[in-house]
Amino acid sequence: MIAKTLVATAVLAATTLLLTSCGGTPVQPNESSATAVQPDDAKQSIVDFVDRSTAALGGDWKPRQGPGLSKCTTGAGDDGVSWVYIVDRSDAGDPKADVDTLEQLWKQRGVTTERYQSGGQDPILGVRGTGGPTTTVDFTADPRGYAITGESECAEGDYATMVRGGA
């Protein structure tokens, strides 16, 4: 039952993250970049970002999904692609301390963060962020296990062509 609850919580957090990042206001490219983000660079960037996050917390993290391709809208208003990467850790440390650690790390990387918690007697803690090398990132610190979901910056690229394997 605990495993099902953890999975349901992580899926809910990932779904919320993806739904809130997939529409509405177009994502603006980093102001520091002179050229548009390329798909391979965006993919590598989110993998590196999530890997640095997991290394900061330690433990045995396993990929649950991705990095997988997703549709997005570039800062210029064109269709583009982003990469979504989700990793899990079945054991937890100190959720409050680990939220503090990732919030600090992410802020150093230019991510604007916001802490949150679920309701109930034993709330699940988390921190989500936008900007820096990500469109969105989320850390769910459940005492039964952790999850990090990251989405890369929106890159130039044709989703349909890339899904078919054509670049």
mmCIF file of C-alpha atoms in Angstrom, residues 24-160:
data_model
loop_
_atom_site.group_PDB
_atom_site.id
_atom_site.type_symbol
_atom_site.label_atom_id
_atom_site.label_comp_id
_atom_site.label_asym_id
_atom_site.label_seq_id
_atom_site.Cartn_x
_atom_site.Cartn_y
_atom_site.Cartn_z
ATOM 1 C CA GLY A 24 0.057 29.074 -21.626
ATOM 2 C CA THR A 25 2.984 31.436 -21.738
ATOM 3 C CA PRO A 26 5.785 30.493 -24.122
ATOM 4 C CA VAL A 27 9.079 29.624 -22.492
ATOM 5 C CA GLN A 28 11.738 32.270 -22.974
ATOM 6 C CA PRO A 29 15.257 31.111 -23.821
ATOM 7 C CA ASN A 30 18.064 31.994 -21.442
ATOM 8 C CA GLU A 31 18.978 35.638 -21.911
ATOM 9 C CA SER A 32 22.638 34.666 -21.789
ATOM 10 C CA SER A 33 22.397 32.412 -24.838
ATOM 11 C CA ALA A 34 23.053 34.126 -28.146
ATOM 12 C CA THR A 35 21.529 31.300 -30.175
ATOM 13 C CA ALA A 36 18.496 29.082 -29.788
ATOM 14 C CA VAL A 37 18.837 25.933 -27.703
ATOM 15 C CA GLN A 38 19.422 22.799 -29.768
ATOM 16 C CA PRO A 39 17.618 19.516 -28.908
ATOM 17 C CA ASP A 40 20.746 17.529 -27.998
ATOM 18 C CA ASP A 41 21.975 20.355 -25.771
ATOM 19 C CA ALA A 42 18.583 20.624 -24.046
ATOM 20 C CA LYS A 43 18.526 16.871 -23.427
ATOM 21 C CA GLN A 44 22.050 16.810 -22.009
ATOM 22 C CA SER A 45 21.332 19.874 -19.888
ATOM 23 C CA ILE A 46 18.333 18.330 -18.097
ATOM 24 C CA VAL A 47 20.147 15.020 -17.566
ATOM 25 C CA ASP A 48 23.129 16.876 -16.075
ATOM 26 C CA PHE A 49 20.842 19.038 -13.918
ATOM 27 C CA VAL A 50 18.928 16.059 -12.506
ATOM 28 C CA ASP A 51 22.169 14.092 -12.023
ATOM 29 C CA ARG A 52 23.705 16.980 -10.037
ATOM 30 C CA SER A 53 20.548 17.123 -7.932
ATOM 31 C CA THR A 54 20.620 13.403 -7.141
ATOM 32 C CA ALA A 55 24.365 13.526 -6.407
ATOM 33 C CA ALA A 56 23.750 16.327 -3.882
ATOM 34 C CA LEU A 57 21.323 14.079 -2.006
ATOM 35 C CA GLY A 58 23.163 10.786 -2.466
ATOM 36 C CA GLY A 59 21.477 7.405 -2.469
ATOM 37 C CA ASP A 60 20.435 5.016 -5.196
ATOM 38 C CA TRP A 61 18.323 6.820 -7.818
ATOM 39 C CA LYS A 62 16.645 4.964 -10.674
ATOM 40 C CA PRO A 63 15.249 6.477 -13.870
ATOM 41 C CA ARG A 64 11.492 6.088 -14.070
ATOM 42 C CA GLN A 65 11.021 7.873 -17.366
ATOM 43 C CA GLY A 66 13.164 9.413 -20.014
ATOM 44 C CA PRO A 67 14.688 11.503 -20.885
ATOM 45 C CA GLY A 68 11.627 11.542 -23.110
ATOM 46 C CA LEU A 69 10.600 13.975 -25.806
ATOM 47 C CA SER A 70 7.780 16.461 -25.223
ATOM 48 C CA LYS A 71 6.218 19.295 -27.247
ATOM 49 C CA CYS A 72 6.724 22.912 -26.200
ATOM 50 C CA THR A 73 6.637 26.448 -27.570
ATOM 51 C CA THR A 74 9.880 28.376 -28.018
ATOM 52 C CA GLY A 75 10.346 31.961 -26.893
ATOM 53 C CA ALA A 76 9.830 32.992 -30.520
ATOM 54 C CA GLY A 77 6.405 31.300 -30.490
ATOM 55 C CA ASP A 78 7.459 28.383 -32.697
ATOM 56 C CA ASP A 79 6.753 24.723 -31.984
ATOM 57 C CA GLY A 80 9.699 23.051 -30.337
ATOM 58 C CA VAL A 81 10.772 20.101 -28.221
ATOM 59 C CA SER A 82 11.838 19.602 -24.646
ATOM 60 C CA TRP A 83 13.039 16.593 -22.697
ATOM 61 C CA VAL A 84 11.380 15.256 -19.541
ATOM 62 C CA TYR A 85 13.432 13.176 -17.116
ATOM 63 C CA ILE A 86 12.035 11.535 -13.957
ATOM 64 C CA VAL A 87 14.090 9.672 -11.357
ATOM 65 C CA ASP A 88 13.085 8.000 -8.089
ATOM 66 C CA ARG A 89 14.782 6.893 -4.899
ATOM 67 C CA SER A 90 12.930 4.331 -2.793
ATOM 68 C CA ASP A 91 14.480 5.388 0.496
ATOM 69 C CA ALA A 92 14.334 8.795 2.101
ATOM 70 C CA GLY A 93 16.690 10.744 4.258
ATOM 71 C CA ASP A 94 15.603 13.866 6.067
ATOM 72 C CA PRO A 95 12.929 15.426 3.799
ATOM 73 C CA LYS A 96 13.254 18.940 5.267
ATOM 74 C CA ALA A 97 17.044 18.968 5.036
ATOM 75 C CA ASP A 98 16.944 17.508 1.532
ATOM 76 C CA VAL A 99 14.437 20.148 0.344
ATOM 77 C CA ASP A 100 16.811 22.774 1.788
ATOM 78 C CA THR A 101 19.770 21.204 -0.049
ATOM 79 C CA LEU A 102 18.071 21.139 -3.447
ATOM 80 C CA GLU A 103 16.537 24.576 -3.071
ATOM 81 C CA GLN A 104 20.001 26.005 -2.392
ATOM 82 C CA LEU A 105 21.595 24.078 -5.280
ATOM 83 C CA TRP A 106 18.882 25.080 -7.723
ATOM 84 C CA LYS A 107 19.054 28.757 -6.743
ATOM 85 C CA GLN A 108 22.809 28.653 -7.414
ATOM 86 C CA ARG A 109 21.976 27.392 -10.913
ATOM 87 C CA GLY A 110 19.585 30.279 -11.616
ATOM 88 C CA VAL A 111 16.340 28.460 -10.825
ATOM 89 C CA THR A 112 13.527 30.363 -9.135
ATOM 90 C CA THR A 113 12.132 28.058 -6.443
ATOM 91 C CA GLU A 114 8.931 27.623 -4.488
ATOM 92 C CA ARG A 115 8.438 25.266 -1.552
ATOM 93 C CA TYR A 116 5.192 23.375 -1.061
ATOM 94 C CA GLN A 117 3.668 20.626 1.043
ATOM 95 C CA SER A 118 0.652 18.366 0.825
ATOM 96 C CA GLY A 119 -2.116 18.526 3.400
ATOM 97 C CA GLY A 120 -2.735 16.101 6.232
ATOM 98 C CA GLN A 121 -0.995 15.135 9.439
ATOM 99 C CA ASP A 122 2.170 13.939 7.711
ATOM 100 C CA PRO A 123 2.590 16.342 4.790
ATOM 101 C CA ILE A 124 4.845 15.479 1.891
ATOM 102 C CA LEU A 125 7.386 18.249 1.365
ATOM 103 C CA GLY A 126 8.658 19.484 -1.947
ATOM 104 C CA VAL A 127 10.266 22.244 -3.919
ATOM 105 C CA ARG A 128 9.614 23.173 -7.534
ATOM 106 C CA GLY A 129 11.404 25.586 -9.763
ATOM 107 C CA THR A 130 11.549 27.336 -13.108
ATOM 108 C CA GLY A 131 14.299 28.973 -15.106
ATOM 109 C CA GLY A 132 18.005 28.417 -15.268
ATOM 110 C CA PRO A 133 18.720 25.342 -17.375
ATOM 111 C CA THR A 134 15.147 24.049 -16.945
ATOM 112 C CA THR A 135 11.613 24.896 -17.923
ATOM 113 C CA THR A 136 10.397 23.218 -14.744
ATOM 114 C CA VAL A 137 11.820 20.978 -12.053
ATOM 115 C CA ASP A 138 10.158 19.350 -9.049
ATOM 116 C CA PHE A 139 11.445 17.448 -6.025
ATOM 117 C CA THR A 140 8.951 15.453 -3.960
ATOM 118 C CA ALA A 141 10.375 14.512 -0.564
ATOM 119 C CA ASP A 142 8.059 11.816 0.732
ATOM 120 C CA PRO A 143 9.407 9.943 3.790
ATOM 121 C CA ARG A 144 8.725 6.705 1.858
ATOM 122 C CA GLY A 145 10.778 7.768 -1.165
ATOM 123 C CA TYR A 146 11.822 10.680 -3.335
ATOM 124 C CA ALA A 147 11.165 11.772 -6.924
ATOM 125 C CA ILE A 148 12.725 14.434 -9.141
ATOM 126 C CA THR A 149 11.018 15.469 -12.369
ATOM 127 C CA GLY A 150 12.783 17.861 -14.700
ATOM 128 C CA GLU A 151 11.883 19.357 -18.066
ATOM 129 C CA SER A 152 14.555 20.941 -20.231
ATOM 130 C CA GLU A 153 14.451 24.315 -21.888
ATOM 131 C CA CYS A 154 12.384 24.398 -25.070
ATOM 132 C CA ALA A 155 14.611 23.740 -28.075
ATOM 133 C CA GLU A 156 14.152 24.252 -31.778
ATOM 134 C CA GLY A 157 12.948 21.030 -33.346
ATOM 135 C CA ASP A 158 10.040 19.255 -34.950
ATOM 136 C CA TYR A 159 8.451 16.875 -32.443
ATOM 137 C CA ALA A 160 6.834 14.581 -35.064
#
